[in-house]
Amino acid sequence: MELKSLKAVTSAVALLALGAGLASAGEDDQLIINGETEMVTRTEAPAHMEYIDEIRSGWTFRSDETQALQMDDFDNPGMIFVDQGLDTWNEVDGSEGKSCASCHDGPESLAGLRAAMPKYNEAAGEVWTMEMYINDCRENRMGAEKWGWNSNPMVNTTALISLQSRGMPVDVKIDGPAQETWEKGKEIYYTRYGQLELSCANCHEDNYDNLIRADHLSQGQINGFPAYRLKNAKLNSIHNRFKGCIRDTRAETFKEGSAEFIALELYVASRGNGLSVEGPSVRN
Amino acid sequence: MKRVILSTACLVAGVGLASASEVAPENVKYDEYGAISESLTGVPGDAANGRVIMGTKSLGNCVSCHAISEMAEDVPFHGEVGPILDGVADRWTEAELRGIVANAKMTYDGTVMPAFFKTTGYIRPGDAYTGKAAKTDPLPPLLTGQQIEDVVAYLMTLKEE
């Protein structure tokens, strides 16, 4: 009950902030985190994009108030979950008596990983997301239970690992063995699902920067994931966001971890090639 | 006993009434430009109710994409995805507006505006906003024939000249 009303207040504040910020919409604001890490939030679109010249981080579409929350780690509510992720990182679990740290030392050893995710895994012969790499370690190296896609330890760990690449440009590979999956993701991006017959592109390519009811549409980039949303006051995974957007077209969604969402993640990530890794970002 | 007979009779009468006058979505006749000249129900539209349908999230939710100045005071947050509807009755006839609301794709090829009186031909249709698979095929249309008549009656009041 208490939690619920707190959430209601947070989303009311978010709504207000949205309205207030619209005039400026932070179009030309620059994102510098903790006064030192300069982020690329607008840049030339990668060559494979046909209909957009400039790509923009979701941060540029948020109100001044929401933007400010991401400019200092003490204000970013997502950082609490990064701390929890660090505890998990060091926690021994499973039959082999190991933690993540037993093999990887500190999380900084994984700097650069987020920027290249998802990527083709030679041994598995398919494209893997970060969640799949993490669960592979848990099952096959630690002898521990797999984590659920949206479970707290999973999302917190992806936030901890993403943070190690903060400020690095997204650079996912779309050719070679990844190409087939990328093409499949592209097809999904342009498919008009559900009774409202809307594709990702209808909202995030044809209408970014427009309001849809009270929401200021962004380009639907994933460089900020996992994202802390003021709306539900927690970190949200990429596939969870995809699911919400497809549900809003009155469609039957795909599942987190499905082949469809893995392909879509690769395609959407590639539309952000050149933007800085922001996770954990703050969004409404 | 008597009562049972009576209510059955009512039911039959009710069903008969609906099927005789309300056109089913698959039988609607669009002309080559996407207009529908005949009323979907034969019952005149109620503009006041149409206004409510357009501004209500669980009904037409038309304001999520269209702004209407006349509604600004009591319905907050109008979208920018579609054109502003002020003066729309000066631009289109009633038949054309009925066609746009029933299935805008017949007027504008490939438009993002959803079809409100269509029941089949969807990719992965869902059960409303649950994210689960649709329970029926065909789906119930987003608005009933009478709701569309009501919306059209309201749109016909949006005149500037």
Coordinates of N, CA, C and O in Angstrom, one line a residue, chain A residues 77-140:
Chain A
P77 N 18.9 7.0 -9.4 CA 18.4 6.0 -8.5 C 18.9 4.6 -9.0 O 18.9 3.6 -8.3
G78 N 19.3 4.5 -10.3 CA 19.8 3.2 -10.8 C 21.1 2.7 -10.1 O 21.4 1.6 -10.1
M79 N 21.9 3.7 -9.6 CA 23.1 3.3 -9.0 C 23.0 2.5 -7.7 O 23.9 1.7 -7.4
I80 N 21.9 2.6 -7.0 CA 21.6 1.7 -5.9 C 21.7 0.2 -6.3 O 22.2 -0.6 -5.6
F81 N 21.1 0.0 -7.5 CA 21.0 -1.4 -8.0 C 22.4 -1.8 -8.5 O 22.7 -3.0 -8.5
V82 N 23.2 -0.9 -9.0 CA 24.6 -1.2 -9.4 C 25.3 -1.7 -8.1 O 26.1 -2.7 -8.2
D83 N 25.1 -1.0 -7.0 CA 25.8 -1.5 -5.7 C 25.4 -2.9 -5.4 O 26.2 -3.7 -5.0
Q84 N 24.0 -3.1 -5.5 CA 23.6 -4.5 -5.2 C 24.2 -5.5 -6.2 O 24.5 -6.6 -5.8
G85 N 24.3 -5.1 -7.4 CA 25.0 -5.9 -8.4 C 26.4 -6.3 -8.0 O 26.9 -7.4 -8.2
L86 N 27.1 -5.3 -7.4 CA 28.5 -5.6 -7.0 C 28.5 -6.6 -5.8 O 29.4 -7.5 -5.8
D87 N 27.5 -6.6 -4.9 CA 27.5 -7.6 -3.9 C 27.3 -9.0 -4.5 O 27.9 -9.9 -4.1
T88 N 26.3 -9.0 -5.5 CA 26.1 -10.3 -6.2 C 27.3 -10.8 -6.9 O 27.6 -12.0 -6.9
W89 N 28.0 -9.9 -7.5 CA 29.3 -10.2 -8.2 C 30.3 -11.0 -7.4 O 30.9 -11.9 -7.8
N90 N 30.3 -10.6 -6.1 CA 31.3 -11.2 -5.2 C 30.8 -12.4 -4.4 O 31.5 -13.0 -3.6
E91 N 29.5 -12.7 -4.6 CA 28.9 -13.8 -3.8 C 29.1 -15.2 -4.4 O 28.7 -15.4 -5.6
V92 N 29.6 -16.0 -3.6 CA 29.8 -17.4 -4.1 C 28.5 -18.1 -4.1 O 27.6 -18.0 -3.3
D93 N 28.3 -18.9 -5.2 CA 27.0 -19.5 -5.4 C 27.2 -20.8 -6.3 O 28.1 -20.8 -7.1
G94 N 26.4 -21.8 -6.0 CA 26.5 -23.0 -6.9 C 27.5 -24.1 -6.4 O 28.3 -23.9 -5.5
S95 N 27.5 -25.2 -7.2 CA 28.2 -26.4 -6.7 C 29.8 -26.2 -6.9 O 30.5 -26.9 -6.2
E96 N 30.2 -25.3 -7.6 CA 31.7 -25.1 -7.8 C 32.3 -24.2 -6.8 O 33.5 -23.9 -6.9
G97 N 31.5 -23.6 -6.0 CA 32.1 -22.7 -4.9 C 32.7 -21.4 -5.5 O 33.7 -20.9 -5.0
K98 N 32.1 -20.9 -6.6 CA 32.7 -19.7 -7.3 C 31.7 -18.5 -7.3 O 30.5 -18.7 -7.2
S99 N 32.3 -17.3 -7.4 CA 31.5 -16.1 -7.7 C 31.9 -15.6 -9.1 O 32.9 -16.1 -9.6
C100 N 31.3 -14.5 -9.5 CA 31.8 -13.9 -10.8 C 33.2 -13.5 -10.6 O 34.0 -13.7 -11.5
A101 N 33.5 -13.0 -9.4 CA 34.9 -12.4 -9.2 C 35.9 -13.5 -9.2 O 37.1 -13.3 -9.6
S102 N 35.6 -14.8 -9.0 CA 36.6 -15.9 -9.0 C 37.2 -16.0 -10.4 O 38.4 -16.3 -10.5
C103 N 36.5 -15.7 -11.4 CA 37.0 -15.8 -12.8 C 37.4 -14.5 -13.4 O 38.3 -14.4 -14.2
H104 N 36.6 -13.5 -13.1 CA 36.7 -12.2 -13.8 C 37.4 -11.1 -13.0 O 37.5 -9.9 -13.4
D105 N 37.8 -11.4 -11.7 CA 38.3 -10.3 -10.8 C 37.3 -9.2 -10.6 O 36.1 -9.5 -10.5
G106 N 37.7 -8.0 -10.8 CA 36.7 -6.9 -10.6 C 35.9 -6.7 -11.9 O 36.3 -7.2 -12.9
P107 N 34.7 -6.1 -11.7 CA 33.8 -5.9 -12.9 C 34.5 -5.1 -14.0 O 34.1 -5.2 -15.2
E108 N 35.5 -4.3 -13.7 CA 36.1 -3.4 -14.7 C 36.8 -4.3 -15.7 O 37.1 -3.8 -16.8
S109 N 37.1 -5.6 -15.4 CA 37.6 -6.4 -16.4 C 36.7 -6.6 -17.6 O 37.1 -7.0 -18.7
L110 N 35.4 -6.3 -17.5 CA 34.5 -6.5 -18.6 C 34.2 -5.1 -19.3 O 33.2 -5.0 -20.0
A111 N 35.0 -4.1 -19.1 CA 34.9 -2.9 -19.8 C 34.8 -3.1 -21.3 O 35.6 -3.9 -21.8
G112 N 33.9 -2.5 -22.0 CA 33.8 -2.7 -23.4 C 32.8 -3.7 -23.8 O 32.3 -3.7 -25.0
L113 N 32.4 -4.6 -22.9 CA 31.5 -5.7 -23.3 C 30.1 -5.1 -23.7 O 29.6 -5.5 -24.7
R114 N 29.5 -4.2 -22.9 CA 28.2 -3.7 -23.2 C 28.1 -3.1 -24.6 O 27.2 -3.3 -25.3
A115 N 29.2 -2.4 -24.9 CA 29.2 -1.7 -26.2 C 29.1 -2.6 -27.4 O 28.6 -2.2 -28.4
A116 N 29.5 -3.9 -27.2 CA 29.5 -4.8 -28.3 C 28.3 -5.8 -28.3 O 28.2 -6.7 -29.1
M117 N 27.5 -5.7 -27.3 CA 26.4 -6.6 -27.1 C 25.1 -6.2 -27.8 O 24.8 -5.0 -27.8
P118 N 24.3 -7.1 -28.3 CA 24.6 -8.6 -28.4 C 25.6 -8.9 -29.5 O 25.8 -8.2 -30.4
K119 N 26.2 -10.1 -29.3 CA 27.2 -10.5 -30.4 C 27.1 -12.0 -30.6 O 26.6 -12.8 -29.8
Y120 N 27.7 -12.3 -31.8 CA 27.7 -13.7 -32.2 C 28.6 -14.6 -31.4 O 29.8 -14.2 -31.2
N121 N 28.1 -15.7 -30.8 CA 28.9 -16.6 -30.0 C 29.3 -17.8 -30.9 O 28.5 -18.6 -31.2
E122 N 30.6 -17.8 -31.1 CA 31.1 -18.9 -32.0 C 30.7 -20.3 -31.6 O 30.2 -21.1 -32.3
A123 N 31.0 -20.6 -30.3 CA 30.8 -21.9 -29.8 C 29.3 -22.3 -29.8 O 29.0 -23.4 -30.2
A124 N 28.4 -21.3 -29.5 CA 27.0 -21.6 -29.6 C 26.4 -21.6 -31.0 O 25.4 -22.1 -31.2
G125 N 27.1 -20.9 -31.8 CA 26.6 -20.7 -33.2 C 25.4 -19.8 -33.3 O 24.6 -20.0 -34.2
E126 N 25.3 -18.9 -32.4 CA 24.1 -18.0 -32.5 C 24.5 -16.7 -31.8 O 25.5 -16.6 -31.1
V127 N 23.6 -15.7 -32.0 CA 23.8 -14.4 -31.3 C 23.4 -14.5 -29.9 O 22.3 -15.0 -29.6
W128 N 24.2 -14.0 -29.0 CA 23.9 -14.0 -27.5 C 23.8 -12.6 -27.0 O 24.6 -11.7 -27.3
T129 N 22.9 -12.4 -26.1 CA 22.8 -11.2 -25.3 C 23.6 -11.3 -24.0 O 24.0 -12.4 -23.7
M130 N 23.8 -10.2 -23.3 CA 24.5 -10.3 -22.0 C 23.9 -11.2 -21.1 O 24.6 -12.0 -20.4
E131 N 22.6 -11.3 -21.0 CA 21.9 -12.2 -20.1 C 22.3 -13.6 -20.4 O 22.4 -14.4 -19.4
M132 N 22.4 -14.0 -21.6 CA 22.8 -15.3 -22.0 C 24.2 -15.7 -21.6 O 24.5 -16.8 -21.1
Y133 N 25.1 -14.7 -21.8 CA 26.5 -15.0 -21.3 C 26.5 -15.2 -19.8 O 27.2 -16.0 -19.3
I134 N 25.7 -14.3 -19.1 CA 25.7 -14.4 -17.6 C 25.2 -15.8 -17.2 O 25.8 -16.5 -16.3
N135 N 24.1 -16.2 -17.8 CA 23.5 -17.5 -17.4 C 24.4 -18.7 -17.8 O 24.3 -19.7 -17.1
D136 N 25.1 -18.5 -18.8 CA 26.0 -19.6 -19.2 C 27.1 -19.7 -18.1 O 27.4 -20.9 -17.7
C137 N 27.6 -18.6 -17.6 CA 28.6 -18.7 -16.5 C 28.0 -19.4 -15.3 O 28.5 -20.2 -14.6
R138 N 26.7 -18.9 -15.0 CA 26.1 -19.5 -13.8 C 25.9 -21.0 -13.9 O 26.3 -21.7 -13.0
E139 N 25.4 -21.4 -15.0 CA 25.1 -22.9 -15.2 C 26.3 -23.7 -15.3 O 26.5 -24.7 -14.6
N140 N 27.2 -23.3 -16.3 CA 28.3 -24.2 -16.7 C 29.6 -23.9 -16.0 O 30.5 -24.8 -16.0

